[in-house]
Amino acid sequence: MGKPIDIGRALAHLPLFQQLRESEISQLAAGTSEVGLSKGRILFQKGTLLDSFYAVVSGQIKLAFSSPQGNEKVVSIVGPGQSFGEAVMFLEKPSLVFAQALEDSHLLSIAKRGIFAAIDRDSAFARRMLAGLSVRLHGLIQDVENYSLHSSTERVIGFLLQLAGAPANGSIDIELPASKHIIASRLNLTPETLSRVLHNLSESGLISVKGKCITVVDVISLSQFNGMLYSLPYSS
Amino acid sequence: MGKPIDIGRALAHLPLFQQLRESEISQLAAGTSEVGLSKGRILFQKGTLLDSFYAVVSGQIKLAFSSPQGNEKVVSIVGPGQSFGEAVMFLEKPSLVFAQALEDSHLLSIAKRGIFAAIDRDSAFARRMLAGLSVRLHGLIQDVENYSLHSSTERVIGFLLQLAGAPANGSIDIELPASKHIIASRLNLTPETLSRVLHNLSESGLISVKGKCITVVDVISLSQFNGMLYSLPYSS
DNA sequence: GCCGGCGCTTGATGTAAATCAAGGCGCACC
DNA sequence: GGTGCGCCTTGATTTACATCAAGCGCCGGC
């Protein structure tokens, strides 16, 4: 799993900890350890209690539900610089999701005690932590909105636009952050439907697809496409 | 909208603030105001920025999405002692939902500045705030799980069991916390489907329904019913 | 008491997406 | 250069739920 990492350095790079002093970082570092995880490995199962949370240094982690019938639903795909597990850590309740590496990954495991110490010492840090959870909450609400109010095509478009980032006009190239069946699950679709939706958008001339690479021909008209959905047959 | 309320007293009763000192409460009280809202009134629209959050003293508030096509999807039904809007306040981004009174209601509007002051002064309060947001997050993830992995019947059963509270065995009486079409929307169902599901459960002898009052005949077998779902025709 | 409206139920029909079932296509490995 | 194997696509069929369309019962007003 590669060479060990300078934990302090890695911590200081995380958005959450950007504004901590050197001394605070090193205190946090005392409670954090490096975790190497090779592709496919499970970090924790659904039902686990956490007394640390995780930050991704490199690689990619998926958070997902598993149903007794063996179905699986991806809730979130977490990449470098992002973190997960805070809420479960604070709550001291079993996690509803499991975490699995999509690629060989390096994580930091940051102990609760260190975080609590940082909160005690620095109320600005506490606020940043609150803001972080709020962002998470906001995202989740957006997901709920997507699942319950938007069609499959709308969800795919929304996802592409989100990947595209800033609403520039003109064309943008995007690389899907994971294999299509993972993306499909993230969007609450089967791989088959994702494929068909992509095909349709492609036929309509709005995007072109080549493996994991998608180029959005015109961001504006893609984002306006929602309005014309009624006029489209399901497949053609 | 009734007589004014002792704001300090009301604040002290909220779970979030239980452990604050008298002096802290009165400082918070300085930044909070009472809001009376009659049934059907909208507290804030989707898109609003909040610089306070709200706690329900009496009555009931619904948080919901509205889609351009006029559909509406209830995200949450908030009752006395509960609060909402924290995440939007911390984030300083427009709210994704709107808030509307389902009954004549009394709320407290608690200003951001007061909360920040409390966080600065008392790190235990900051932790409680973090725990509060974590609970919210956990609930939302559970919703996502329900929407994406469970059938309509399973969602209804889950909801009933949640209302029933502790997993006692034997029978329990429940009163639905709102009209059926609100509940249906909360569960991502149409009123028609909710009605049919309730009817089926009723015919199977698991519950009996009389208006808003539902008695779960046997909590255990209701919670085990999920397993036998495959054997049931959709309606009969 | 009767009337009107609203919330709920019930039935018939429609439909978006899932599921089932084959292929094709790239890619690593022998 | 094949050969095998995931990953993706494509088509046919099924299905859970929504939608559309009546009725029904209950409650409040006159």
Short mmCIF file of C-alpha atoms (C1' of nucleotides) in Angstrom, two decimals:
data_model
loop_
_atom_site.label_atom_id
_atom_site.label_comp_id
_atom_site.label_asym_id
_atom_site.label_seq_id
_atom_site.Cartn_x
_atom_site.Cartn_y
_atom_site.Cartn_z
CA MET A 1 0.00 0.00 0.00
CA GLY A 2 2.86 2.41 -0.67
CA LYS A 3 5.03 4.49 1.63
CA PRO A 4 3.80 6.03 4.87
CA ILE A 5 2.44 9.54 4.75
CA ASP A 6 3.26 12.65 6.71
CA ILE A 7 0.06 12.70 8.70
CA GLY A 8 0.34 16.28 9.86
CA ARG A 9 0.92 17.45 6.33
CA ALA A 10 -2.01 15.46 5.02
CA LEU A 11 -4.31 16.78 7.75
CA ALA A 12 -3.32 20.35 7.07
CA HIS A 13 -4.39 19.94 3.46
CA LEU A 14 -7.96 19.00 4.32
CA PRO A 15 -10.44 21.83 3.86
CA LEU A 16 -11.79 21.26 7.34
CA PHE A 17 -8.47 21.83 8.99
CA GLN A 18 -7.04 24.54 6.75
CA GLN A 19 -7.22 27.20 9.38
CA LEU A 20 -5.89 25.32 12.36
CA ARG A 21 -2.54 26.37 13.84
CA GLU A 22 0.48 24.19 13.54
CA SER A 23 0.21 23.19 17.19
CA GLU A 24 -3.41 22.19 16.86
CA ILE A 25 -2.67 20.10 13.80
CA SER A 26 0.02 18.21 15.60
CA GLN A 27 -2.32 17.49 18.48
CA LEU A 28 -4.89 16.18 16.04
CA ALA A 29 -2.21 14.17 14.32
CA ALA A 30 -1.57 12.32 17.55
CA GLY A 31 -5.07 10.86 17.36
CA THR A 32 -5.06 10.07 13.67
CA SER A 33 -3.73 7.07 11.87
CA GLU A 34 -3.23 6.14 8.29
CA VAL A 35 -5.35 3.46 6.70
CA GLY A 36 -4.43 1.78 3.46
CA LEU A 37 -7.24 0.04 1.69
CA SER A 38 -6.92 -1.91 -1.50
CA LYS A 39 -9.61 -1.93 -4.14
CA GLY A 40 -12.74 -3.76 -3.15
CA ARG A 41 -11.87 -3.89 0.53
CA ILE A 42 -14.53 -2.96 3.04
CA LEU A 43 -13.61 -0.31 5.60
CA PHE A 44 -16.60 -0.80 7.84
CA GLN A 45 -19.86 -2.65 7.58
CA LYS A 46 -23.35 -1.35 8.05
CA GLY A 47 -24.09 -1.46 11.78
CA THR A 48 -20.61 -0.45 12.88
CA LEU A 49 -20.02 2.15 15.59
CA LEU A 50 -17.26 4.61 14.77
CA ASP A 51 -15.10 6.50 17.17
CA SER A 52 -13.24 8.19 14.42
CA PHE A 53 -14.17 9.55 11.06
CA TYR A 54 -12.30 9.27 7.80
CA ALA A 55 -10.75 11.58 5.29
CA VAL A 56 -9.72 10.39 1.85
CA VAL A 57 -6.15 11.24 0.91
CA SER A 58 -6.08 9.31 -2.32
CA GLY A 59 -8.35 6.85 -4.05
CA GLN A 60 -12.09 6.60 -3.82
CA ILE A 61 -14.57 5.21 -1.31
CA LYS A 62 -18.19 4.35 -1.86
CA LEU A 63 -20.82 4.53 0.84
CA ALA A 64 -23.79 2.29 0.20
CA PHE A 65 -26.76 0.44 1.64
CA SER A 66 -27.08 -3.24 1.28
CA SER A 67 -30.47 -4.85 1.41
CA PRO A 68 -31.05 -8.38 2.64
CA GLN A 69 -32.01 -9.36 -0.93
CA GLY A 70 -28.48 -8.49 -1.94
CA ASN A 71 -29.33 -5.29 -3.73
CA GLU A 72 -27.00 -2.42 -3.20
CA LYS A 73 -27.58 1.30 -3.40
CA VAL A 74 -24.70 3.74 -3.54
CA VAL A 75 -25.32 6.80 -1.39
CA SER A 76 -22.11 8.64 -1.96
CA ILE A 77 -18.81 8.44 -3.76
CA VAL A 78 -16.09 10.07 -1.68
CA GLY A 79 -12.88 11.33 -3.27
CA PRO A 80 -9.61 12.95 -2.15
CA GLY A 81 -10.00 15.87 0.24
CA GLN A 82 -13.45 14.76 1.30
CA SER A 83 -14.43 13.07 4.50
CA PHE A 84 -17.17 10.82 5.79
CA GLY A 85 -18.46 9.22 8.96
CA GLU A 86 -18.63 12.39 11.05
CA ALA A 87 -22.32 12.06 11.77
CA VAL A 88 -22.05 8.43 12.77
CA MET A 89 -19.15 9.30 15.04
CA PHE A 90 -21.02 12.12 16.77
CA LEU A 91 -24.20 10.15 17.07
CA GLU A 92 -22.73 7.01 18.55
CA LYS A 93 -25.26 4.99 16.66
CA PRO A 94 -24.60 2.15 14.21
CA SER A 95 -23.89 3.26 10.69
CA LEU A 96 -26.65 2.72 8.16
CA VAL A 97 -24.19 2.32 5.33
CA PHE A 98 -21.04 0.38 4.65
CA ALA A 99 -17.86 1.82 3.19
CA GLN A 100 -15.86 0.11 0.46
CA ALA A 101 -12.83 1.14 -1.57
CA LEU A 102 -13.51 1.59 -5.28
CA GLU A 103 -9.77 1.92 -5.90
CA ASP A 104 -6.64 1.39 -3.87
CA SER A 105 -6.95 4.17 -1.34
CA HIS A 106 -5.24 6.01 1.48
CA LEU A 107 -7.36 7.33 4.29
CA LEU A 108 -6.83 9.12 7.54
CA SER A 109 -8.72 7.91 10.54
CA ILE A 110 -9.24 10.90 12.83
CA ALA A 111 -10.17 10.08 16.39
CA LYS A 112 -13.16 11.61 18.11
CA ARG A 113 -11.15 12.68 21.12
CA GLY A 114 -8.91 14.85 18.98
CA ILE A 115 -11.89 16.47 17.32
CA PHE A 116 -13.57 17.14 20.62
CA ALA A 117 -10.36 18.68 21.92
CA ALA A 118 -10.20 20.91 18.86
CA ILE A 119 -13.81 21.95 19.39
CA ASP A 120 -13.10 22.80 23.01
CA ARG A 121 -10.07 24.83 22.12
CA ASP A 122 -11.31 26.63 19.06
CA SER A 123 -14.90 27.60 18.53
CA ALA A 124 -14.18 28.62 14.96
CA PHE A 125 -13.32 25.01 14.33
CA ALA A 126 -16.61 23.97 15.84
CA ARG A 127 -18.36 26.29 13.42
CA ARG A 128 -16.51 24.81 10.51
CA MET A 129 -17.52 21.36 11.63
CA LEU A 130 -21.14 22.52 11.80
CA ALA A 131 -20.86 24.02 8.36
CA GLY A 132 -19.41 20.76 7.10
CA LEU A 133 -22.32 18.73 8.40
CA SER A 134 -24.70 21.31 6.99
CA VAL A 135 -23.22 20.87 3.56
CA ARG A 136 -23.73 17.15 3.87
CA LEU A 137 -27.32 17.66 4.93
CA HIS A 138 -27.97 20.03 2.08
CA GLY A 139 -26.61 17.50 -0.39
CA LEU A 140 -28.75 14.76 1.02
CA ILE A 141 -31.86 16.88 0.77
CA GLN A 142 -31.00 17.58 -2.81
CA ASP A 143 -30.75 13.84 -3.36
CA VAL A 144 -34.15 13.32 -1.82
CA GLU A 145 -35.54 16.01 -4.10
CA ASN A 146 -34.00 14.31 -7.10
CA TYR A 147 -35.25 10.87 -6.22
CA SER A 148 -38.77 11.97 -5.49
CA LEU A 149 -39.44 14.75 -7.94
CA HIS A 150 -37.27 14.10 -10.96
CA SER A 151 -37.36 11.53 -13.74
CA SER A 152 -34.43 9.35 -14.64
CA THR A 153 -33.37 11.67 -17.45
CA GLU A 154 -33.56 14.70 -15.20
CA ARG A 155 -31.42 12.99 -12.58
CA VAL A 156 -28.78 12.10 -15.14
CA ILE A 157 -28.75 15.64 -16.50
CA GLY A 158 -28.48 17.05 -13.00
CA PHE A 159 -25.57 14.76 -12.28
CA LEU A 160 -23.75 15.73 -15.45
CA LEU A 161 -24.26 19.42 -14.79
CA GLN A 162 -22.95 18.99 -11.28
CA LEU A 163 -19.85 17.28 -12.59
CA ALA A 164 -19.44 20.02 -15.16
CA GLY A 165 -19.12 22.47 -12.28
CA ALA A 166 -19.56 26.17 -12.92
CA PRO A 167 -22.35 26.87 -15.42
CA ALA A 168 -20.06 27.97 -18.20
CA ASN A 169 -21.61 28.04 -21.63
CA GLY A 170 -20.17 26.17 -24.55
CA SER A 171 -18.97 22.58 -24.38
CA ILE A 172 -17.29 20.81 -21.50
CA ASP A 173 -15.56 17.46 -21.21
CA ILE A 174 -16.36 15.32 -18.23
CA GLU A 175 -14.94 12.08 -16.99
CA LEU A 176 -17.29 9.90 -15.01
CA PRO A 177 -15.85 9.42 -11.54
CA ALA A 178 -16.61 5.70 -11.46
CA SER A 179 -17.88 2.84 -13.55
CA LYS A 180 -21.31 3.24 -15.02
CA HIS A 181 -23.01 0.73 -12.81
CA ILE A 182 -21.79 2.63 -9.73
CA ILE A 183 -23.03 5.90 -11.18
CA ALA A 184 -26.33 4.27 -12.03
CA SER A 185 -26.77 3.09 -8.46
CA ARG A 186 -25.82 6.53 -7.15
CA LEU A 187 -28.65 7.95 -9.28
CA ASN A 188 -31.09 5.24 -8.28
CA LEU A 189 -31.14 3.71 -11.73
CA THR A 190 -30.31 0.34 -13.15
CA PRO A 191 -27.31 0.21 -15.46
CA GLU A 192 -29.70 -0.52 -18.31
CA THR A 193 -31.70 2.66 -17.82
CA LEU A 194 -28.60 4.77 -17.43
CA SER A 195 -27.34 3.38 -20.69
CA ARG A 196 -30.60 4.18 -22.43
CA VAL A 197 -30.78 7.70 -21.02
CA LEU A 198 -27.23 8.41 -22.12
CA HIS A 199 -28.07 7.01 -25.51
CA ASN A 200 -31.11 9.27 -25.85
CA LEU A 201 -29.24 12.40 -24.80
CA SER A 202 -26.56 11.44 -27.22
CA GLU A 203 -29.03 10.99 -30.07
CA SER A 204 -30.55 14.35 -29.26
CA GLY A 205 -27.12 15.81 -29.87
CA LEU A 206 -26.77 17.20 -26.35
CA ILE A 207 -23.84 15.07 -25.29
CA SER A 208 -21.51 12.56 -26.76
CA VAL A 209 -20.33 9.53 -24.88
CA LYS A 210 -17.13 7.61 -25.26
CA GLY A 211 -16.57 5.18 -22.42
CA LYS A 212 -16.17 7.20 -19.25
CA CYS A 213 -15.68 10.41 -21.16
CA ILE A 214 -18.70 12.53 -21.85
CA THR A 215 -18.64 15.83 -23.62
CA VAL A 216 -21.52 18.13 -23.01
CA VAL A 217 -21.99 19.89 -26.30
CA ASP A 218 -23.86 22.82 -24.84
CA VAL A 219 -24.28 23.25 -21.12
CA ILE A 220 -27.11 25.74 -21.47
CA SER A 221 -29.30 23.64 -23.68
CA LEU A 222 -28.63 20.57 -21.58
CA SER A 223 -29.84 22.40 -18.50
CA GLN A 224 -32.90 23.60 -20.39
CA PHE A 225 -33.65 20.17 -21.72
CA ASN A 226 -35.75 19.34 -18.68
CA GLY A 227 -38.53 21.52 -20.00
CA MET A 228 -38.89 19.59 -23.21
CA LEU A 229 -38.91 16.17 -21.65
CA TYR A 230 -42.62 15.67 -22.10
CA SER A 231 -42.17 15.65 -25.85
CA LEU A 232 -39.78 12.71 -25.87
CA PRO A 233 -40.85 9.10 -26.16
CA TYR A 234 -39.17 6.86 -23.61
CA SER A 235 -36.85 5.27 -26.09
CA SER A 236 -36.47 5.67 -29.79
CA MET B 1 -52.52 34.09 17.83
CA GLY B 2 -52.90 33.79 21.61
CA LYS B 3 -51.02 35.37 24.44
CA PRO B 4 -47.27 36.05 24.36
CA ILE B 5 -44.96 33.40 25.66
CA ASP B 6 -42.17 33.48 28.19
CA ILE B 7 -39.37 33.08 25.69
CA GLY B 8 -36.70 32.10 28.20
CA ARG B 9 -38.94 29.42 29.64
CA ALA B 10 -39.79 28.08 26.20
CA LEU B 11 -36.14 27.99 25.19
CA ALA B 12 -35.14 26.15 28.33
CA HIS B 13 -37.62 23.42 27.49
CA LEU B 14 -36.04 22.60 24.14
CA PRO B 15 -33.87 19.49 24.18
CA LEU B 16 -31.04 21.41 22.56
CA PHE B 17 -30.85 23.94 25.33
CA GLN B 18 -31.65 21.77 28.34
CA GLN B 19 -28.22 22.01 29.78
CA LEU B 20 -27.54 25.69 29.35
CA ARG B 21 -27.23 27.87 32.43
CA GLU B 22 -29.83 30.42 33.30
CA SER B 23 -27.54 33.24 32.19
CA GLU B 24 -26.86 31.65 28.83
CA ILE B 25 -30.53 31.13 28.20
CA SER B 26 -31.30 34.73 28.85
CA GLN B 27 -28.58 35.80 26.44
CA LEU B 28 -30.07 33.52 23.81
CA ALA B 29 -33.51 34.84 24.61
CA ALA B 30 -32.32 38.31 23.65
CA GLY B 31 -31.84 37.10 20.09
CA THR B 32 -35.00 35.09 19.80
CA SER B 33 -38.47 36.18 18.93
CA GLU B 34 -41.83 34.57 18.94
CA VAL B 35 -43.58 33.81 15.70
CA GLY B 36 -47.25 33.02 15.50
CA LEU B 37 -48.37 31.29 12.36
CA SER B 38 -51.91 30.37 11.52
CA LYS B 39 -52.81 27.22 9.68
CA GLY B 40 -51.79 27.19 6.04
CA ARG B 41 -49.47 30.16 6.37
CA ILE B 42 -46.03 29.93 4.82
CA LEU B 43 -43.09 30.72 7.10
CA PHE B 44 -40.48 30.88 4.38
CA GLN B 45 -40.31 29.96 0.73
CA LYS B 46 -37.87 27.76 -1.06
CA GLY B 47 -34.86 29.88 -1.93
CA THR B 48 -34.90 31.93 1.28
CA LEU B 49 -31.74 32.66 3.25
CA LEU B 50 -32.16 32.28 6.99
CA ASP B 51 -30.24 34.00 9.70
CA SER B 52 -32.13 32.27 12.39
CA PHE B 53 -33.53 28.83 12.82
CA TYR B 54 -36.87 27.80 14.24
CA ALA B 55 -38.14 25.73 17.11
CA VAL B 56 -41.73 24.60 17.32
CA VAL B 57 -43.42 25.41 20.62
CA SER B 58 -46.89 24.32 19.61
CA GLY B 59 -48.57 23.28 16.41
CA GLN B 60 -47.02 21.60 13.44
CA ILE B 61 -44.90 22.70 10.49
CA LYS B 62 -44.31 20.87 7.25
CA LEU B 63 -41.14 21.20 5.22
CA ALA B 64 -41.61 20.37 1.56
CA PHE B 65 -40.30 20.74 -1.97
CA SER B 66 -42.42 22.28 -4.62
CA SER B 67 -41.80 21.41 -8.23
CA PRO B 68 -42.52 23.78 -11.09
CA GLN B 69 -45.32 21.42 -12.20
CA GLY B 70 -47.02 22.18 -8.92
CA ASN B 71 -46.33 18.85 -7.31
CA GLU B 72 -45.36 18.91 -3.71
CA LYS B 73 -43.29 16.50 -1.68
CA VAL B 74 -43.25 16.65 2.10
CA VAL B 75 -39.78 16.13 3.51
CA SER B 76 -40.50 16.47 7.16
CA ILE B 77 -43.28 17.13 9.63
CA VAL B 78 -41.97 19.08 12.59
CA GLY B 79 -43.77 19.07 15.92
CA PRO B 80 -43.39 20.67 19.36
CA GLY B 81 -39.90 20.51 20.84
CA GLN B 82 -38.33 19.97 17.45
CA SER B 83 -36.44 22.48 15.39
CA PHE B 84 -35.56 23.08 11.77
CA GLY B 85 -33.55 25.33 9.53
CA GLU B 86 -30.24 24.96 11.37
CA ALA B 87 -28.38 23.67 8.34
CA VAL B 88 -29.69 26.39 6.06
CA MET B 89 -28.70 28.98 8.65
CA PHE B 90 -25.16 27.64 9.03
CA LEU B 91 -24.69 27.22 5.32
CA GLU B 92 -25.87 30.63 4.25
CA LYS B 93 -27.34 29.11 1.13
CA PRO B 94 -30.92 29.32 -0.08
CA SER B 95 -33.24 26.78 1.44
CA LEU B 96 -34.30 23.92 -0.83
CA VAL B 97 -37.62 23.56 0.94
CA PHE B 98 -40.41 25.80 2.07
CA ALA B 99 -42.04 25.74 5.49
CA GLN B 100 -45.77 25.89 6.04
CA ALA B 101 -47.96 25.60 9.12
CA LEU B 102 -50.21 22.55 9.15
CA GLU B 103 -51.98 23.91 12.22
CA ASP B 104 -52.03 27.20 14.06
CA SER B 105 -48.54 27.24 15.51
CA HIS B 106 -46.17 29.05 17.81
CA LEU B 107 -42.51 29.10 16.90
CA LEU B 108 -39.35 30.59 18.26
CA SER B 109 -36.98 32.22 15.84
CA ILE B 110 -33.50 31.88 17.28
CA ALA B 111 -30.90 34.18 15.80
CA LYS B 112 -27.61 32.95 14.45
CA ARG B 113 -25.62 35.44 16.45
CA GLY B 114 -26.96 34.08 19.70
CA ILE B 115 -26.14 30.53 18.69
CA PHE B 116 -22.63 31.49 17.65
CA ALA B 117 -22.15 33.23 20.95
CA ALA B 118 -23.31 30.12 22.78
CA ILE B 119 -20.91 28.01 20.74
CA ASP B 120 -18.05 30.34 21.58
CA ARG B 121 -18.86 30.28 25.25
CA ASP B 122 -19.66 26.64 25.74
CA SER B 123 -18.09 23.88 23.73
CA ALA B 124 -20.50 21.35 25.20
CA PHE B 125 -23.23 23.31 23.48
CA ALA B 126 -21.33 23.11 20.23
CA ARG B 127 -21.20 19.36 20.63
CA ARG B 128 -24.90 19.18 21.22
CA MET B 129 -25.48 21.22 18.11
CA LEU B 130 -23.27 18.81 16.17
CA ALA B 131 -25.15 15.88 17.59
CA GLY B 132 -28.41 17.53 16.60
CA LEU B 133 -27.35 17.93 13.00
CA SER B 134 -26.06 14.37 13.03
CA VAL B 135 -29.46 13.11 14.08
CA ARG B 136 -31.00 15.01 11.21
CA LEU B 137 -28.48 13.55 8.80
CA HIS B 138 -29.09 10.06 10.07
CA GLY B 139 -32.81 10.48 9.59
CA LEU B 140 -32.35 11.74 6.07
CA ILE B 141 -30.16 8.80 5.18
CA GLN B 142 -32.81 6.50 6.51
CA ASP B 143 -35.30 8.26 4.27
CA VAL B 144 -33.04 7.75 1.29
CA GLU B 145 -32.77 4.09 2.17
CA ASN B 146 -36.52 3.81 2.39
CA TYR B 147 -37.17 5.56 -0.88
CA SER B 148 -34.62 3.60 -2.81
CA LEU B 149 -34.69 0.14 -1.32
CA HIS B 150 -38.17 -0.39 0.07
CA SER B 151 -41.56 -0.90 -1.52
CA SER B 152 -44.59 1.19 -0.71
CA THR B 153 -45.86 -1.35 1.80
CA GLU B 154 -42.50 -1.55 3.50
CA ARG B 155 -42.34 2.22 3.80
CA VAL B 156 -45.76 2.37 5.37
CA ILE B 157 -44.89 -0.40 7.82
CA GLY B 158 -41.65 1.33 8.70
CA PHE B 159 -43.50 4.55 9.34
CA LEU B 160 -46.07 2.89 11.55
CA LEU B 161 -43.41 1.12 13.55
CA GLN B 162 -41.54 4.35 14.01
CA LEU B 163 -44.68 6.03 15.30
CA ALA B 164 -45.28 3.09 17.58
CA GLY B 165 -41.97 3.87 19.25
CA ALA B 166 -40.28 1.26 21.41
CA PRO B 167 -40.61 -2.23 19.93
CA ALA B 168 -43.01 -3.48 22.57
CA ASN B 169 -44.89 -6.61 21.70
CA GLY B 170 -48.63 -6.82 21.74
CA SER B 171 -50.91 -4.17 20.29
CA ILE B 172 -50.42 -0.43 20.16
CA ASP B 173 -52.69 2.43 19.25
CA ILE B 174 -51.31 5.13 17.02
CA GLU B 175 -52.70 8.42 15.86
CA LEU B 176 -51.47 9.66 12.53
CA PRO B 177 -49.71 12.99 13.05
CA ALA B 178 -51.34 14.61 10.02
CA SER B 179 -53.92 14.06 7.32
CA LYS B 180 -53.41 11.06 5.11
CA HIS B 181 -52.44 12.95 2.03
CA ILE B 182 -49.63 14.65 3.98
CA ILE B 183 -48.45 11.31 5.32
CA ALA B 184 -48.63 9.87 1.84
CA SER B 185 -46.44 12.62 0.47
CA ARG B 186 -43.99 12.19 3.36
CA LEU B 187 -43.69 8.54 2.31
CA ASN B 188 -43.42 9.34 -1.37
CA LEU B 189 -46.77 7.83 -2.19
CA THR B 190 -49.99 9.09 -3.66
CA PRO B 191 -52.97 9.22 -1.32
CA GLU B 192 -54.53 6.45 -3.39
CA THR B 193 -51.65 4.08 -2.88
CA LEU B 194 -51.47 4.81 0.83
CA SER B 195 -55.13 4.04 1.11
CA ARG B 196 -54.69 0.74 -0.70
CA VAL B 197 -51.69 -0.27 1.38
CA LEU B 198 -53.54 0.47 4.59
CA HIS B 199 -56.47 -1.50 3.28
CA ASN B 200 -54.28 -4.51 2.50
CA LEU B 201 -52.58 -4.47 5.88
CA SER B 202 -55.95 -4.18 7.44
CA GLU B 203 -57.33 -7.15 5.49
CA SER B 204 -54.30 -9.18 6.52
CA GLY B 205 -55.34 -8.55 10.09
CA LEU B 206 -52.14 -6.75 11.00
CA ILE B 207 -53.68 -3.38 11.74
CA SER B 208 -57.06 -1.81 11.95
CA VAL B 209 -57.75 1.67 10.71
CA LYS B 210 -60.36 4.13 11.88
CA GLY B 211 -59.78 7.58 10.50
CA LYS B 212 -56.51 8.84 11.90
CA CYS B 213 -56.37 6.12 14.51
CA ILE B 214 -54.55 2.95 13.68
CA THR B 215 -54.13 0.07 16.02
CA VAL B 216 -51.27 -2.24 15.32
CA VAL B 217 -52.57 -5.62 16.36
CA ASP B 218 -49.17 -7.19 16.79
CA VAL B 219 -46.03 -5.15 16.48
CA ILE B 220 -43.82 -8.18 16.05
CA SER B 221 -45.69 -9.70 13.17
CA LEU B 222 -46.05 -6.32 11.50
CA SER B 223 -42.30 -5.89 11.59
CA GLN B 224 -41.83 -9.38 10.23
CA PHE B 225 -44.34 -8.85 7.48
CA ASN B 226 -41.71 -7.51 5.14
CA GLY B 227 -40.40 -11.00 4.61
CA MET B 228 -43.70 -12.31 3.30
CA LEU B 229 -44.34 -9.49 0.91
CA TYR B 230 -43.48 -11.45 -2.17
CA SER B 231 -46.42 -13.74 -1.59
CA LEU B 232 -48.98 -10.97 -1.73
CA PRO B 233 -50.65 -9.79 -4.87
CA TYR B 234 -50.63 -6.00 -5.20
CA SER B 235 -54.26 -5.67 -4.37
CA SER B 236 -56.95 -8.20 -3.74
"C1'" DG C 1 -83.04 18.36 8.25
"C1'" DC C 2 -80.70 19.17 3.92
"C1'" DC C 3 -76.84 20.72 1.15
"C1'" DG C 4 -72.08 21.33 -0.21
"C1'" DG C 5 -67.46 20.41 0.12
"C1'" DC C 6 -63.50 17.91 1.38
"C1'" DG C 7 -60.90 13.90 2.53
"C1'" DC C 8 -60.83 9.35 1.69
"C1'" DT C 9 -61.67 5.08 -0.81
"C1'" DT C 10 -62.25 2.12 -4.83
"C1'" DG C 11 -61.84 0.68 -9.53
"C1'" DA C 12 -59.98 0.92 -14.42
"C1'" DT C 13 -56.29 2.24 -17.12
"C1'" DG C 14 -51.61 4.06 -18.23
"C1'" DT C 15 -46.60 4.27 -17.93
"C1'" DA C 16 -41.67 4.86 -16.38
"C1'" DA C 17 -38.48 2.13 -15.12
"C1'" DA C 18 -37.12 -2.67 -13.62
"C1'" DT C 19 -36.22 -7.12 -14.94
"C1'" DC C 20 -35.06 -10.75 -18.01
"C1'" DA C 21 -32.33 -12.21 -21.74
"C1'" DA C 22 -29.08 -11.95 -25.38
"C1'" DG C 23 -25.50 -10.16 -27.77
"C1'" DG C 24 -21.23 -7.03 -28.71
"C1'" DC C 25 -16.96 -4.86 -27.55
"C1'" DG C 26 -12.78 -3.84 -25.53
"C1'" DC C 27 -8.87 -5.59 -22.94
"C1'" DA C 28 -5.72 -8.45 -20.45
"C1'" DC C 29 -3.48 -12.64 -20.48
"C1'" DC C 30 -1.88 -16.87 -22.36
"C1'" DG D 1 -3.54 -13.95 -32.65
"C1'" DG D 2 -6.98 -15.98 -30.28
"C1'" DT D 3 -9.74 -16.67 -25.99
"C1'" DG D 4 -12.04 -15.54 -22.06
"C1'" DC D 5 -14.33 -12.31 -19.14
"C1'" DG D 6 -16.21 -7.86 -17.33
"C1'" DC D 7 -18.73 -4.07 -18.69
"C1'" DC D 8 -21.80 -2.17 -21.38
"C1'" DT D 9 -25.63 -2.00 -24.67
"C1'" DT D 10 -29.97 -3.33 -26.81
"C1'" DG D 11 -34.45 -5.38 -27.11
"C1'" DA D 12 -38.77 -7.74 -25.17
"C1'" DT D 13 -41.51 -8.20 -21.34
"C1'" DT D 14 -43.24 -7.26 -16.66
"C1'" DT D 15 -44.54 -4.58 -12.75
"C1'" DA D 16 -45.28 -1.36 -9.10
"C1'" DC D 17 -47.11 2.58 -8.73
"C1'" DA D 18 -49.32 6.82 -10.72
"C1'" DT D 19 -53.09 8.80 -12.90
"C1'" DC D 20 -57.74 9.32 -14.07
"C1'" DA D 21 -62.40 8.98 -12.73
"C1'" DA D 22 -66.24 8.03 -9.88
"C1'" DG D 23 -68.49 7.35 -5.62
"C1'" DC D 24 -68.96 7.67 -0.52
"C1'" DG D 25 -69.22 9.40 4.18
"C1'" DC D 26 -68.71 12.82 7.43
"C1'" DC D 27 -69.03 17.36 9.27
"C1'" DG D 28 -70.29 22.22 9.46
"C1'" DG D 29 -73.46 25.84 8.01
"C1'" DC D 30 -77.85 27.50 7.22
#
